[in-house]
Coordinates of C-alpha atoms in Angstrom, one line a residue:
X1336 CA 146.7 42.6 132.8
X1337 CA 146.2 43.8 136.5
X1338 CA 147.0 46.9 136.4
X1339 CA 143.6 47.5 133.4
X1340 CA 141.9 45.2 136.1
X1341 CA 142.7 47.4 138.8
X1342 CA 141.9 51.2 137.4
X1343 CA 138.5 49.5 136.3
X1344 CA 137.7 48.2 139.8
X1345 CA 138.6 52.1 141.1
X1346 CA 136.4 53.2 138.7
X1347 CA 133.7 51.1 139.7
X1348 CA 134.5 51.9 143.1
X1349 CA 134.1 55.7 142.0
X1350 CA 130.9 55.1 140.3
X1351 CA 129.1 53.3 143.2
X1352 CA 130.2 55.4 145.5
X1353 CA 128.5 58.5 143.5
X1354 CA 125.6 56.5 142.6
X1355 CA 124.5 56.0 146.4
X1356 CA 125.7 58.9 147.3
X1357 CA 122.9 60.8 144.8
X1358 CA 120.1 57.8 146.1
X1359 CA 120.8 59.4 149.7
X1360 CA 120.6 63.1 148.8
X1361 CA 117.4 61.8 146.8
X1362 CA 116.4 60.1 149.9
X1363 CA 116.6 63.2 151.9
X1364 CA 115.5 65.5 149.9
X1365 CA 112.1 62.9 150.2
X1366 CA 112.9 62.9 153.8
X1367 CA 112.3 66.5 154.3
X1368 CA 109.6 67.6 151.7
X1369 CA 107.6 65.0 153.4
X1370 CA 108.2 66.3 157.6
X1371 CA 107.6 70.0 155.8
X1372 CA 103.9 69.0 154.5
X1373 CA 103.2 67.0 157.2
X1374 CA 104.8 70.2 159.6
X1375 CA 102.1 72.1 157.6
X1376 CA 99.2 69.3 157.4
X1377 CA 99.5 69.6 162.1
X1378 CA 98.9 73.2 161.7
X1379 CA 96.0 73.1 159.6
X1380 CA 93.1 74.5 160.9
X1381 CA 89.8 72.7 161.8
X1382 CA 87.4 72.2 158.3
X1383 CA 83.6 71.6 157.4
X1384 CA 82.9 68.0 156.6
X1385 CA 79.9 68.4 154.8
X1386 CA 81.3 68.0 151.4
X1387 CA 82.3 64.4 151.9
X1388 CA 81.0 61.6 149.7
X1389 CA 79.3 60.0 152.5
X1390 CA 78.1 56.2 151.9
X1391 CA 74.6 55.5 152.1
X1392 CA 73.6 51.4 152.5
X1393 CA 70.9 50.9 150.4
X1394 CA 69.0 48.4 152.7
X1395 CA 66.1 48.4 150.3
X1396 CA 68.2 47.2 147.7
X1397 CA 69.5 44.7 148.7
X1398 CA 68.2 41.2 149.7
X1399 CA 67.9 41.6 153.7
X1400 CA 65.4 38.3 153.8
X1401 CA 67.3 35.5 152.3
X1402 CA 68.6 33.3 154.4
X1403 CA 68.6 35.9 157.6
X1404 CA 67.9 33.2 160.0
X1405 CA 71.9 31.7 159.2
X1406 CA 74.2 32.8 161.6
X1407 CA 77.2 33.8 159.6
X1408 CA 74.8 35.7 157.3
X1409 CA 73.2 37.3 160.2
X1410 CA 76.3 38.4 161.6
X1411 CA 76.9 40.5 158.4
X1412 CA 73.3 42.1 158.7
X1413 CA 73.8 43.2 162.6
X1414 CA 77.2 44.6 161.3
X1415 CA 75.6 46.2 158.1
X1416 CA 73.0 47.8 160.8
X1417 CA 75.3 49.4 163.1
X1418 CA 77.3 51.4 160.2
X1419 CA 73.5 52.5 158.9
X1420 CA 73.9 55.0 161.8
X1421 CA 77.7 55.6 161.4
X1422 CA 79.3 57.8 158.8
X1423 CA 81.1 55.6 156.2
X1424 CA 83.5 57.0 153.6
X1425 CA 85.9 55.9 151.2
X1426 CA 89.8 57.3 151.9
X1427 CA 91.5 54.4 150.0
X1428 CA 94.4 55.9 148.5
X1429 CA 94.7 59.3 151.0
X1430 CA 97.2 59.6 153.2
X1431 CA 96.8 61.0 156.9
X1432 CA 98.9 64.1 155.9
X1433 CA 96.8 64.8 152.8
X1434 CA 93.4 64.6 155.0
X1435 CA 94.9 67.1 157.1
X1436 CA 95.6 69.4 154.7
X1437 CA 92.3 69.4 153.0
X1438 CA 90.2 68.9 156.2
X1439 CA 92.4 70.1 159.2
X1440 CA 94.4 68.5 161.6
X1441 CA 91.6 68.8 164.2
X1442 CA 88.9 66.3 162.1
X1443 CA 91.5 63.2 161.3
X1444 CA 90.6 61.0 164.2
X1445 CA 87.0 61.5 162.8
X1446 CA 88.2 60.8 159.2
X1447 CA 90.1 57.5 160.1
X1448 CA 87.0 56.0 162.1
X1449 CA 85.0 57.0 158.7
X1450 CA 87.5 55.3 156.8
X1451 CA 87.9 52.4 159.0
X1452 CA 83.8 52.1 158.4
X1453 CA 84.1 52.1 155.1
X1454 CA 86.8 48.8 155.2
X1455 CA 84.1 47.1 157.5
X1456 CA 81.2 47.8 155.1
X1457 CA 83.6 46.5 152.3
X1458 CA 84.4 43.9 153.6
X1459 CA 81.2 42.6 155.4
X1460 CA 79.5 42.7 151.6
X1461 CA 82.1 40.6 150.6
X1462 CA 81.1 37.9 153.0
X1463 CA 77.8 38.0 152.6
X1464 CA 77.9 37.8 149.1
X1465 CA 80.4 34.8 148.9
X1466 CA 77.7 33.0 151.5
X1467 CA 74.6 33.8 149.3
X1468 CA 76.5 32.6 146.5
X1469 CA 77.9 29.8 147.9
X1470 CA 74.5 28.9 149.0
X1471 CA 73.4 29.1 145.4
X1472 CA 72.0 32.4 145.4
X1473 CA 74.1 34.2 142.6
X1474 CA 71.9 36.9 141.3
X1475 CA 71.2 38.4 145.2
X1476 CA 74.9 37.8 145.7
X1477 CA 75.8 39.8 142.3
X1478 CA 73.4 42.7 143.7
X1479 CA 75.5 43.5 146.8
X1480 CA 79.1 42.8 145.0
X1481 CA 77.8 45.9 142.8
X1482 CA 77.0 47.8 145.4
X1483 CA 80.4 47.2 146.6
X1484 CA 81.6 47.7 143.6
X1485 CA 80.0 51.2 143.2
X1486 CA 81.5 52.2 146.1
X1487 CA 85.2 52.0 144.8
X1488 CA 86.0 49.0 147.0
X1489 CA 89.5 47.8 146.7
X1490 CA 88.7 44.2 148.1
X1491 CA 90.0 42.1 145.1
X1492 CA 87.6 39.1 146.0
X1493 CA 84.5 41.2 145.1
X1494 CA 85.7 41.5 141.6
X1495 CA 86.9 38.1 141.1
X1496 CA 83.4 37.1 142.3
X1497 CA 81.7 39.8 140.3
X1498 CA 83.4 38.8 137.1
X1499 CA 82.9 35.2 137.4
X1500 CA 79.3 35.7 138.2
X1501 CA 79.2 37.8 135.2
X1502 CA 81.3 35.4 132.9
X1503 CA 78.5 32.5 133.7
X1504 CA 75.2 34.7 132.4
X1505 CA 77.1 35.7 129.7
X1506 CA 77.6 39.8 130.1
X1507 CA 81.5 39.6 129.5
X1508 CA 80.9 43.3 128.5
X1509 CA 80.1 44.3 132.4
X1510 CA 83.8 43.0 133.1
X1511 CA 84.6 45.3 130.8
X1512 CA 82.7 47.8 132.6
X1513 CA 84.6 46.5 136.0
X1514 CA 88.1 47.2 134.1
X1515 CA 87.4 50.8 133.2
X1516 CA 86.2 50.9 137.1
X1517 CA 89.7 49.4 138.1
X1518 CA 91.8 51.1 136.1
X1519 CA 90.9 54.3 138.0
X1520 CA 91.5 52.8 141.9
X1521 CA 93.6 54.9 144.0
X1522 CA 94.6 51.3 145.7
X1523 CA 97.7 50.0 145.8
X1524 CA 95.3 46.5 145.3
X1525 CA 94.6 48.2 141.9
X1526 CA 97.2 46.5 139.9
X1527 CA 95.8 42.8 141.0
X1528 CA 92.2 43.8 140.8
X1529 CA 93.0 44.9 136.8
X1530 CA 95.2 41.4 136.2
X1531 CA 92.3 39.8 137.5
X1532 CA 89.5 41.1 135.4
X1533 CA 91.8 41.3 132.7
X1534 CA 92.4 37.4 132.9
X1535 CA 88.4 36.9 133.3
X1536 CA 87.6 39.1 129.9
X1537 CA 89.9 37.2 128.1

């Protein structure tokens, strides 16, 4: 009985040992395709920006008078002013290397302060939101979370919000609307943000 025992441990031993052995040449092979288009990504050369879906705030839109004189809600406004004048824009999803490549190496320090813009504005209209609607206000509230919403945001609080707001008037088709929205994310949030909606349409 040992000695069946024994040739099917060695074949074990065998089988692991192949089996990590093809995860590390896997692992490399990852390893250098990624140092080769990054290699490639540094020598890109310097790009026009103008093509970039730049983010607009629609101050107009949205309700800049309620409440204003509150301090926490104040603080979103004076945040929400200084990126009026500051380029916002949505990179969720793109890694450094792949902004090099399409927009040179030369522009990234630009691109990450745009993209850092865009995670303030994001999530500066989620807090102002949940205060207005905490403060009763759910229709203003509901007016900036689809702003956010048009946007791409990948703040999973704004559709939770969205879709409860939505679920109490009655427009479960909108959530519907959301999921579709969701579904196309290029966040790594995206899986939660679809569970969530998903558990509010049902």
């Amino acid at each position: 009985m040992k000695i069946p025992f024994f040739a099917s441990f060695i074949i074990f031993i065998v089988w692991l040992a192949y089996e990590l052995s093809k995860v590390r040449r896997r692992s490399e092979k990852r390893e250098a395709s990624f140092w080769e288009k990054e290699a490639q990504a540094n020598h890109t050369r310097r790009k026009p920006l103008d093509g970039l879906n730049y983010i607009t705030i629609p101050f107009e839109k949205l309700p800049m008078e309620l409440l204003a004189d509150d301090e926490k809600i104040s603080e979103c406004h004076r945040i929400l002013g200084v990126l009026k004048d500051s380029p916002v824009v949505n990179f969720t999803g793109i890694s450094n290397t792949e902004l090099k490549l399409e927009y040179g190496a030369p522009n990234i320090n630009l691109l990450m302060r745009y993209d850092e813009n865009y995670t303030t504005l994001v999530s500066t209209l989620q807090k102002w939101a949940l205060l207005l609607y905490e403060a009763g206000y759910a229709a203003e509230a509901k007016n900036i979370l689809e702003f956010a919403v048009s946007t791409d945001t990948d703040v999973s609080g704004t559709y939770r919000l969205l879709a409860s707001i939505y679920t109490k008037e009655g427009q479960t088709g909108k959530i519907e609307d959301l999921l579709k929205r969701a579904e196309n994310l290029r966040s790594g949030s995206k899986d939660t943000i679809v569970r969530i909606l998903r558990e509010s349409y049902r």
